[in-house]
PDB file of C-alpha atoms in Angstrom:
ATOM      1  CA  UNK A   1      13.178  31.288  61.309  1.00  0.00           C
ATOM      2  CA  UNK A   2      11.515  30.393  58.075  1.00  0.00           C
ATOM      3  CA  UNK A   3       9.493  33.033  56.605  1.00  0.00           C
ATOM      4  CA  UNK A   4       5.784  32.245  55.213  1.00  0.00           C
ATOM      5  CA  UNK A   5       4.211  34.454  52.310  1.00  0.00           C
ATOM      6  CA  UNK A   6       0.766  33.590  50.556  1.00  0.00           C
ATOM      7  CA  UNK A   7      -0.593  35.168  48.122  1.00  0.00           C
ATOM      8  CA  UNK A   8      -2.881  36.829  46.657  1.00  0.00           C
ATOM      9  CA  UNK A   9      -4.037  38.580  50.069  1.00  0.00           C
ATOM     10  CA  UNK A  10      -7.527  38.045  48.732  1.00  0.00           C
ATOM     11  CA  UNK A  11      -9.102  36.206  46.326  1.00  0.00           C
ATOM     12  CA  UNK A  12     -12.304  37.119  45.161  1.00  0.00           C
ATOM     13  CA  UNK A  13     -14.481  34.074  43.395  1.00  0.00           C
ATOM     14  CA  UNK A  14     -17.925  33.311  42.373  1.00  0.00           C
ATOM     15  CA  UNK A  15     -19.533  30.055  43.384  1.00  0.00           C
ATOM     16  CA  UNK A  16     -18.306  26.834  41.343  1.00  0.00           C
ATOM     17  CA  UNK A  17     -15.460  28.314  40.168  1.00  0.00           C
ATOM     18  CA  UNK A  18     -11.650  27.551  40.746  1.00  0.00           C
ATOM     19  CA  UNK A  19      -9.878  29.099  43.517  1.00  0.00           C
ATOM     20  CA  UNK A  20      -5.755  29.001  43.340  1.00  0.00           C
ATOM     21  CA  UNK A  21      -3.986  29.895  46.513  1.00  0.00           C
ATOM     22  CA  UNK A  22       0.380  30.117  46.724  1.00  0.00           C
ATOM     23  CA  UNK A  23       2.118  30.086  49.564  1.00  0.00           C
ATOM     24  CA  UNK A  24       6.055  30.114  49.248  1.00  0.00           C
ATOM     25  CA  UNK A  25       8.629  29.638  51.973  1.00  0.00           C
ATOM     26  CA  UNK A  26      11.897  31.238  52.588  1.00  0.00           C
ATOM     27  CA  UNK A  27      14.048  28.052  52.567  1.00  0.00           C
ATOM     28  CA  UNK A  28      13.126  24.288  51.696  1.00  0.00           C
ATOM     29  CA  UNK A  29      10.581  23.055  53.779  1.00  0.00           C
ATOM     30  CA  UNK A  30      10.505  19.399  52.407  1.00  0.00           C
ATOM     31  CA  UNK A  31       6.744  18.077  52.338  1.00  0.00           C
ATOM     32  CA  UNK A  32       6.342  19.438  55.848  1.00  0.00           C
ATOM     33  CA  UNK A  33       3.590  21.879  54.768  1.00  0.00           C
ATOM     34  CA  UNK A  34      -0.338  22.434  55.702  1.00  0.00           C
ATOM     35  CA  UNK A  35      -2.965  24.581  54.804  1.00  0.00           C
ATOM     36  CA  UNK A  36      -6.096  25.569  57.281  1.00  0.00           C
ATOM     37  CA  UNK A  37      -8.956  27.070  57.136  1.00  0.00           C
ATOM     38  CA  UNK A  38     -10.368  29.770  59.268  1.00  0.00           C
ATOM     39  CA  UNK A  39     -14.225  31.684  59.409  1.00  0.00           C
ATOM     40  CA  UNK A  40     -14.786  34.016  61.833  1.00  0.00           C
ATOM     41  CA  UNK A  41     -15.362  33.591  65.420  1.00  0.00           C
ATOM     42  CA  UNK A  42     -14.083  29.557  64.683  1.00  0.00           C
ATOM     43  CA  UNK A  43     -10.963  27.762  65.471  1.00  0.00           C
ATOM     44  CA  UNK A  44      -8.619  26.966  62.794  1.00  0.00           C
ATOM     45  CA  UNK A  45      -9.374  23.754  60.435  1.00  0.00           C
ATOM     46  CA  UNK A  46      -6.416  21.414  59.133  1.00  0.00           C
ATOM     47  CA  UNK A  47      -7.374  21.133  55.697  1.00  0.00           C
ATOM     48  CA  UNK A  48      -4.098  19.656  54.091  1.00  0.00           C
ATOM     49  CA  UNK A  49      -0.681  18.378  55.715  1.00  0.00           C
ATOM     50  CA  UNK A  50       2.038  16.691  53.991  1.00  0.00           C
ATOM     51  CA  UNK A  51       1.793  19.434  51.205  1.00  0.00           C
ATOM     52  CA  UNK A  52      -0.902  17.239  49.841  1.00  0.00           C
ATOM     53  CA  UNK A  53      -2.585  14.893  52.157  1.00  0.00           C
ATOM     54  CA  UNK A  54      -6.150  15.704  52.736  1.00  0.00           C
ATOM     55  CA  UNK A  55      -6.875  15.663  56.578  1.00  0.00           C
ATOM     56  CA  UNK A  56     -10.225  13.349  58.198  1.00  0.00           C
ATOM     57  CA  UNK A  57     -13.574  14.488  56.761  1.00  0.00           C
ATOM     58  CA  UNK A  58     -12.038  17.254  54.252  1.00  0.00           C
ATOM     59  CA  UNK A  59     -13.950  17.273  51.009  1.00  0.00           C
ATOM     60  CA  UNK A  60     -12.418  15.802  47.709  1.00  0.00           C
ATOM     61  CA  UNK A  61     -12.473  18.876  46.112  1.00  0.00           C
ATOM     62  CA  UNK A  62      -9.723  20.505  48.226  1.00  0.00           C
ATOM     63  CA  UNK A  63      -6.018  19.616  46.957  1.00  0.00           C
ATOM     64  CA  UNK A  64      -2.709  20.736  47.602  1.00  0.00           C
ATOM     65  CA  UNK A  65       0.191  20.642  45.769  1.00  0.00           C
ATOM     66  CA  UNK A  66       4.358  21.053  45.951  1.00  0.00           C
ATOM     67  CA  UNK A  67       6.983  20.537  48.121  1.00  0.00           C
ATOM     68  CA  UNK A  68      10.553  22.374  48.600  1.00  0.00           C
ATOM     69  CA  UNK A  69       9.372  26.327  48.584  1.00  0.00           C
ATOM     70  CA  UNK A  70       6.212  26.626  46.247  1.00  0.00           C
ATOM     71  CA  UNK A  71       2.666  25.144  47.724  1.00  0.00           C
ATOM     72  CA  UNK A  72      -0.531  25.499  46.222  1.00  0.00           C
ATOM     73  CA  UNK A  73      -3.838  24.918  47.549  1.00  0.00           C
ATOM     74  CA  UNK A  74      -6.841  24.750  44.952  1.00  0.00           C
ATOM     75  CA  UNK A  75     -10.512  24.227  45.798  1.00  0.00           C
ATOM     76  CA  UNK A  76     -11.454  22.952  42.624  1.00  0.00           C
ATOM     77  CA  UNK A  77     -15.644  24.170  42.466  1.00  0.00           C
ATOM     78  CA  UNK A  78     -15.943  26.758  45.172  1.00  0.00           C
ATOM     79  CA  UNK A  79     -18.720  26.204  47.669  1.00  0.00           C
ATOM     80  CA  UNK A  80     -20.633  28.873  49.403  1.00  0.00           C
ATOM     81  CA  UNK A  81     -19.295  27.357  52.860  1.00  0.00           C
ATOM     82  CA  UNK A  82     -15.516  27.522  51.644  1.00  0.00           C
ATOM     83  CA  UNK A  83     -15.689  31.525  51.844  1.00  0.00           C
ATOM     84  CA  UNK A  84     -13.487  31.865  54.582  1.00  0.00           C
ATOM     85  CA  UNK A  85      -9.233  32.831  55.479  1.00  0.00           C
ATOM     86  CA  UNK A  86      -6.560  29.731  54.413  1.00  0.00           C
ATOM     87  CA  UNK A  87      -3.577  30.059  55.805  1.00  0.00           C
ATOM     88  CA  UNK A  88      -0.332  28.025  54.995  1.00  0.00           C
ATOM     89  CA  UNK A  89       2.394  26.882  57.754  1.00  0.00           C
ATOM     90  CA  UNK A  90       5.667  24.905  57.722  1.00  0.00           C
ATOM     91  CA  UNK A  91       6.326  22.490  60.337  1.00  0.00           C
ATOM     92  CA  UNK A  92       9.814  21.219  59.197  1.00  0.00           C
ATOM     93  CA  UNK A  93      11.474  23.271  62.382  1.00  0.00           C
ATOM     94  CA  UNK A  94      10.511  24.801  65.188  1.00  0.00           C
ATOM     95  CA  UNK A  95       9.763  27.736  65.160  1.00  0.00           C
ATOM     96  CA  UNK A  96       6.313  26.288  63.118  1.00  0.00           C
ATOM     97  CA  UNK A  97       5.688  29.449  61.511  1.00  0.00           C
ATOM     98  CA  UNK A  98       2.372  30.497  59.568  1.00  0.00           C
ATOM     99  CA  UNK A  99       1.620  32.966  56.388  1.00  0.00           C
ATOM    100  CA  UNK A 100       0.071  35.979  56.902  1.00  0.00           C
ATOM    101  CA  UNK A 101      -3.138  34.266  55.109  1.00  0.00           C
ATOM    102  CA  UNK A 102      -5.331  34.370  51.724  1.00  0.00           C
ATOM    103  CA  UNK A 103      -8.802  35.451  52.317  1.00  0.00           C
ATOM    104  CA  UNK A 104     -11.359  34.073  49.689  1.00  0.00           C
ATOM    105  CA  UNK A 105     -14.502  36.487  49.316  1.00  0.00           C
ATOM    106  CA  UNK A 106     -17.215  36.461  47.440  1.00  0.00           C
ATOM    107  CA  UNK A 107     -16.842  38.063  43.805  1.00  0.00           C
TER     108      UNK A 107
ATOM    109  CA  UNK B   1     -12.388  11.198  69.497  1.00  0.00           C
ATOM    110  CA  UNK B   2      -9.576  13.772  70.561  1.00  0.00           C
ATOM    111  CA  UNK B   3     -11.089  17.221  72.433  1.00  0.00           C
ATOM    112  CA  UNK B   4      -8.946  19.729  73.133  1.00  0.00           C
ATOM    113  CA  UNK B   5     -10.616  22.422  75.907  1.00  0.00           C
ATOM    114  CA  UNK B   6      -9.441  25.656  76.861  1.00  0.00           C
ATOM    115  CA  UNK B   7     -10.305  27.418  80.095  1.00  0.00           C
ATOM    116  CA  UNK B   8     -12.499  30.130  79.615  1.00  0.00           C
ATOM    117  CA  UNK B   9     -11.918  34.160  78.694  1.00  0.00           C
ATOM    118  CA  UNK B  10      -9.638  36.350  81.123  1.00  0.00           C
ATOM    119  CA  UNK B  11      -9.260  39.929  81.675  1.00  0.00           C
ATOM    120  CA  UNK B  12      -6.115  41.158  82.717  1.00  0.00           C
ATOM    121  CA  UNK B  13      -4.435  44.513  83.755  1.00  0.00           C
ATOM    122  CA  UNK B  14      -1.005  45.115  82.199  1.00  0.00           C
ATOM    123  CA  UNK B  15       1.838  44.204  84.105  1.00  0.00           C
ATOM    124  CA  UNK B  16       0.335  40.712  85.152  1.00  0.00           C
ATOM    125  CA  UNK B  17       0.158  37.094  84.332  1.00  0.00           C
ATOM    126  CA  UNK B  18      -2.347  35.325  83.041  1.00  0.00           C
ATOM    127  CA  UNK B  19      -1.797  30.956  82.848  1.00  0.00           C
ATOM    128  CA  UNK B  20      -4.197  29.453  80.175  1.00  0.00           C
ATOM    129  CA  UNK B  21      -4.983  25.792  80.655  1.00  0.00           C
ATOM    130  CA  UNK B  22      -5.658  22.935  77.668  1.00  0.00           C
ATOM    131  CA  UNK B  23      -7.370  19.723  79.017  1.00  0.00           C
ATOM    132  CA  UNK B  24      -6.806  16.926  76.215  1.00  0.00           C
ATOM    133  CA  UNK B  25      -9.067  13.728  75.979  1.00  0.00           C
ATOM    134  CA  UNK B  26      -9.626  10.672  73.993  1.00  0.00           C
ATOM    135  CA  UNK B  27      -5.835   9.914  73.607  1.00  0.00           C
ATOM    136  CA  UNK B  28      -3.228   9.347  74.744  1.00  0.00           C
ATOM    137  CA  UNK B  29      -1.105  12.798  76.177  1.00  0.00           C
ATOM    138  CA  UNK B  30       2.453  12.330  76.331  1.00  0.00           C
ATOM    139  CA  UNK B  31       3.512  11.585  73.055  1.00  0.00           C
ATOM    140  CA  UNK B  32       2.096  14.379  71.472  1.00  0.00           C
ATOM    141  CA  UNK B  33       3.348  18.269  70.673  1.00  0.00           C
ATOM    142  CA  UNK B  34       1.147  20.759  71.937  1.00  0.00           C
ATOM    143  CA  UNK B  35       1.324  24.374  70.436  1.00  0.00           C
ATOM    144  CA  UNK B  36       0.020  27.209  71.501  1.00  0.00           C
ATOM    145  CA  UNK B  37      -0.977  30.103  68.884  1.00  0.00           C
ATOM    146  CA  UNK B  38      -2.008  33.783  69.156  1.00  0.00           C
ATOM    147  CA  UNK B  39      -4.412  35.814  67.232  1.00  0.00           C
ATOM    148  CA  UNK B  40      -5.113  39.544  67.552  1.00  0.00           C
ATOM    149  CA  UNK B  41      -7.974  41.110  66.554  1.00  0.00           C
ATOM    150  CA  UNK B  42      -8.239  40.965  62.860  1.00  0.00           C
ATOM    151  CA  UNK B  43      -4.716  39.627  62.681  1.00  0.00           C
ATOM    152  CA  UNK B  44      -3.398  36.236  61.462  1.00  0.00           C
ATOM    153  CA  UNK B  45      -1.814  33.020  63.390  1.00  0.00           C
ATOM    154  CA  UNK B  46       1.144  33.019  65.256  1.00  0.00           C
ATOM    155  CA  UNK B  47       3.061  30.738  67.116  1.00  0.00           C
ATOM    156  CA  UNK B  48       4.576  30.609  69.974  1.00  0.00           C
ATOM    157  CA  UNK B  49       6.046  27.908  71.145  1.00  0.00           C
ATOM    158  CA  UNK B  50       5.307  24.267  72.117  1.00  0.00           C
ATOM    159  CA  UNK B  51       6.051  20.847  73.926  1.00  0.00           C
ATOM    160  CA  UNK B  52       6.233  17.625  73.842  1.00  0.00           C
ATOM    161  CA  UNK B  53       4.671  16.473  77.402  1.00  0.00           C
ATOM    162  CA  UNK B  54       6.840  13.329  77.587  1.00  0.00           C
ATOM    163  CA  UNK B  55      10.281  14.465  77.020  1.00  0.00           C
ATOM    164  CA  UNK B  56       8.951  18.060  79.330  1.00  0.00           C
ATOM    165  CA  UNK B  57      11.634  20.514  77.580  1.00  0.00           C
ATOM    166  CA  UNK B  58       9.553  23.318  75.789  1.00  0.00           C
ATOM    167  CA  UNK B  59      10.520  25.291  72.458  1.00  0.00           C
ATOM    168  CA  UNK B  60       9.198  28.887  71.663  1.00  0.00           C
ATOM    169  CA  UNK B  61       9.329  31.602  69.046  1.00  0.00           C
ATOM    170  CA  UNK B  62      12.127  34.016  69.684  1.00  0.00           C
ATOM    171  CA  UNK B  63       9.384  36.632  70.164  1.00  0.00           C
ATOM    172  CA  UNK B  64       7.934  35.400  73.070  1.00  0.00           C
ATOM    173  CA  UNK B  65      11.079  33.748  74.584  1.00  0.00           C
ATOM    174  CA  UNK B  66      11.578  34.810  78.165  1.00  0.00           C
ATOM    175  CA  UNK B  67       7.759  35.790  78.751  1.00  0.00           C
ATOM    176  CA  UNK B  68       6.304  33.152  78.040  1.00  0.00           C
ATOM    177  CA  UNK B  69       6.447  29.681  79.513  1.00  0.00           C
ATOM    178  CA  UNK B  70       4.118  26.442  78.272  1.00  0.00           C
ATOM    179  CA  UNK B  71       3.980  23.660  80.292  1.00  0.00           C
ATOM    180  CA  UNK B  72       2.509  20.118  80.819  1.00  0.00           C
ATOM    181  CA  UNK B  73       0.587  17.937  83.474  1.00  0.00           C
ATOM    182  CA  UNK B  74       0.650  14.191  82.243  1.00  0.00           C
ATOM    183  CA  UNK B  75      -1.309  13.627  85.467  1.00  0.00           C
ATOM    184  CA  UNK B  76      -3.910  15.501  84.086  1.00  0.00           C
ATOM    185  CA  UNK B  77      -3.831  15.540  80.555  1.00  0.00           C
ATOM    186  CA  UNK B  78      -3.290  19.645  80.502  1.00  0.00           C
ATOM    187  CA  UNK B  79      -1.174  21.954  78.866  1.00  0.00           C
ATOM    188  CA  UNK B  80      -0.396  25.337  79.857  1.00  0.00           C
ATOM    189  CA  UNK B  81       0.754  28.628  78.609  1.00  0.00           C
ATOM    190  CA  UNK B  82       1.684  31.351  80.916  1.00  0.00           C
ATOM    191  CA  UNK B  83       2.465  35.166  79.892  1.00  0.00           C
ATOM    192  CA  UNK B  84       4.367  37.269  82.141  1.00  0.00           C
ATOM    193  CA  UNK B  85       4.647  41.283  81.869  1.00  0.00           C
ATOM    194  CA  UNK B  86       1.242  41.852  79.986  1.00  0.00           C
ATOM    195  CA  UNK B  87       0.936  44.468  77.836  1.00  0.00           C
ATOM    196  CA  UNK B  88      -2.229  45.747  75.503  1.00  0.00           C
ATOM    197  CA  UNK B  89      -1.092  44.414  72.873  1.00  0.00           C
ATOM    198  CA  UNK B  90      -1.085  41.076  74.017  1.00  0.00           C
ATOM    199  CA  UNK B  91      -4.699  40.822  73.986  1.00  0.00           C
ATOM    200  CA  UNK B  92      -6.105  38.355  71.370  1.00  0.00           C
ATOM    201  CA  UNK B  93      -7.511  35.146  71.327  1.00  0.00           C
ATOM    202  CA  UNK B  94      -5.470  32.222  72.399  1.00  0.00           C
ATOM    203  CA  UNK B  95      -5.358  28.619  70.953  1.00  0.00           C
ATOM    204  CA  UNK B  96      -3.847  25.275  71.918  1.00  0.00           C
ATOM    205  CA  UNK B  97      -3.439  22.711  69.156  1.00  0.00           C
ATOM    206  CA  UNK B  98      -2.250  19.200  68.956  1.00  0.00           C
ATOM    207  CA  UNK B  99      -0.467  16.768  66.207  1.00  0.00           C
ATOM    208  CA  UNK B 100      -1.901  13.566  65.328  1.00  0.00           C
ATOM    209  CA  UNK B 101       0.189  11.094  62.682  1.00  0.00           C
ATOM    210  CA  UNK B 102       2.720  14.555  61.400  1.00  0.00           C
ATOM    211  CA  UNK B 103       3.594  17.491  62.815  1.00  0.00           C
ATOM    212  CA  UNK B 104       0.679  19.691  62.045  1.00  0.00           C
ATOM    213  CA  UNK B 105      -1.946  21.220  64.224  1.00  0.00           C
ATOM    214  CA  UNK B 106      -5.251  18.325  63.616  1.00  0.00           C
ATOM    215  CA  UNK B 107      -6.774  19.423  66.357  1.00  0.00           C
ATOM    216  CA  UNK B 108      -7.411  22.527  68.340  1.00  0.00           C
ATOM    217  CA  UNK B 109      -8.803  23.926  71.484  1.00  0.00           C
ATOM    218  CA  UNK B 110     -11.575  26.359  71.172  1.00  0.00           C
ATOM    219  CA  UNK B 111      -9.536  29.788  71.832  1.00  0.00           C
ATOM    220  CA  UNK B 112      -8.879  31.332  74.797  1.00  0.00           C
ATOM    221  CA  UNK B 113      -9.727  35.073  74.767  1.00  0.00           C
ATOM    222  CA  UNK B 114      -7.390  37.067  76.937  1.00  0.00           C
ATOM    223  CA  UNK B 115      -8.219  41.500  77.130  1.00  0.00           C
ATOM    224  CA  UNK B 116      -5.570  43.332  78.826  1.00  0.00           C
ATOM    225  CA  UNK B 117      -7.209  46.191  79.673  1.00  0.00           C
ATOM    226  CA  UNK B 118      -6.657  48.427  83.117  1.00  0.00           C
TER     227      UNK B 118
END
């Protein structure tokens, strides 16, 4: 199975600042690569899929970059609704596996 | 619009089964992979396994192969997961998720929360 691992484990940011999230996979996972978000007590959000395709109603100022075995997800002017847990996951092949998640606090 | 709902929070005692159901509307069913992913209290997302209603053969993560079965109802637009042989640490919140244009999860059922507990 293809191993996930994001990092940092958190991230702590102040308000309209940059946040930089990694996520790396064990073995090539092509473009096949998507990033959610998760607050508590909520479902899971598709933020990103295709390594860099914004999903239906996702603010601008949520990007994500790479393909092969390095992914990045930046929120480019952190807003106070974006504090929350972002989790990476390849869906190249089955098993679709996940990273253990980045949460983003408040600095 | 596509709405995925789950059937609502179980309790269980370990050594049972519990079968959580996923009615999908506002598209089509068949075509589609449904997931289904676990997360323990406090923990992160895991998957374990998924189907494609249409072609009916299911795939699942090596951890959960053999106790857990997912199924589908194109009469019915449902999905299924069933766990055998529960155990406490089984108990988390259980979600179904569906695909749209790629293979990720654009939409997903509200979580099913499942306690084993005697």
């Amino acid at each position: 199975e293809i191993v996930m691992t994001q990092s940092p484990a958190t991230l702590s940011v102040s308000p309209g600042e940059r946040a930089t999230l990694s996520c790396r996979a064990s073995q090539s996972v092509s473009s096949n690569l998507a990033w959610y978000q998760q607050k508590p007590g909520q479902a899971p959000r598709l933020l990103i899929s295709g390594a860099s395709t914004r999903a239906t109603d996702i603010p601008a100022r949520f990007s994500g970059s790479g393909s092969g075995t390095e992914f990045t997800l930046t929120i480019s002017s952190l807003q106070s609704e974006d504090f929350a847990v972002y989790y990476c996951q390849q869906y190249t092949k089955w098993p679709f596996t996940f990273g253990p998640g980045t949460k983003v606090d408040l600095k | 619009q596509v709405q995925l709902v789950q059937s609502g929070a179980e309790v269980k005692e370990p050594g049972s089964s519990v079968k959580v159901s996923c009615k999908a509307s506002g598209g089509t069913f068949s075509t589609y992979v449904f997931s289904w992913v676990r997360q323990a209290p406090g923990q992160g997302l895991e998957w374990m396994g998924g189907i494609i209603p249409v072609f009916g053969a299911a795939n699942y993560a090596q951890k959960f192969q053999g106790r857990v079965t997912v199924s589908a109802d194109e009469s019915t637009s449902t999905a299924y997961m069933e766990m055998s042989s529960l155990r406490s640490e089984d108990t988390a919140v259980y979600y179904c998720a569906r695909n749209w244009n790629d293979e990720a999860f654009h939409f997903w059922g509200q979580g099913t929360l499942v306690t084993v507990s005697s």
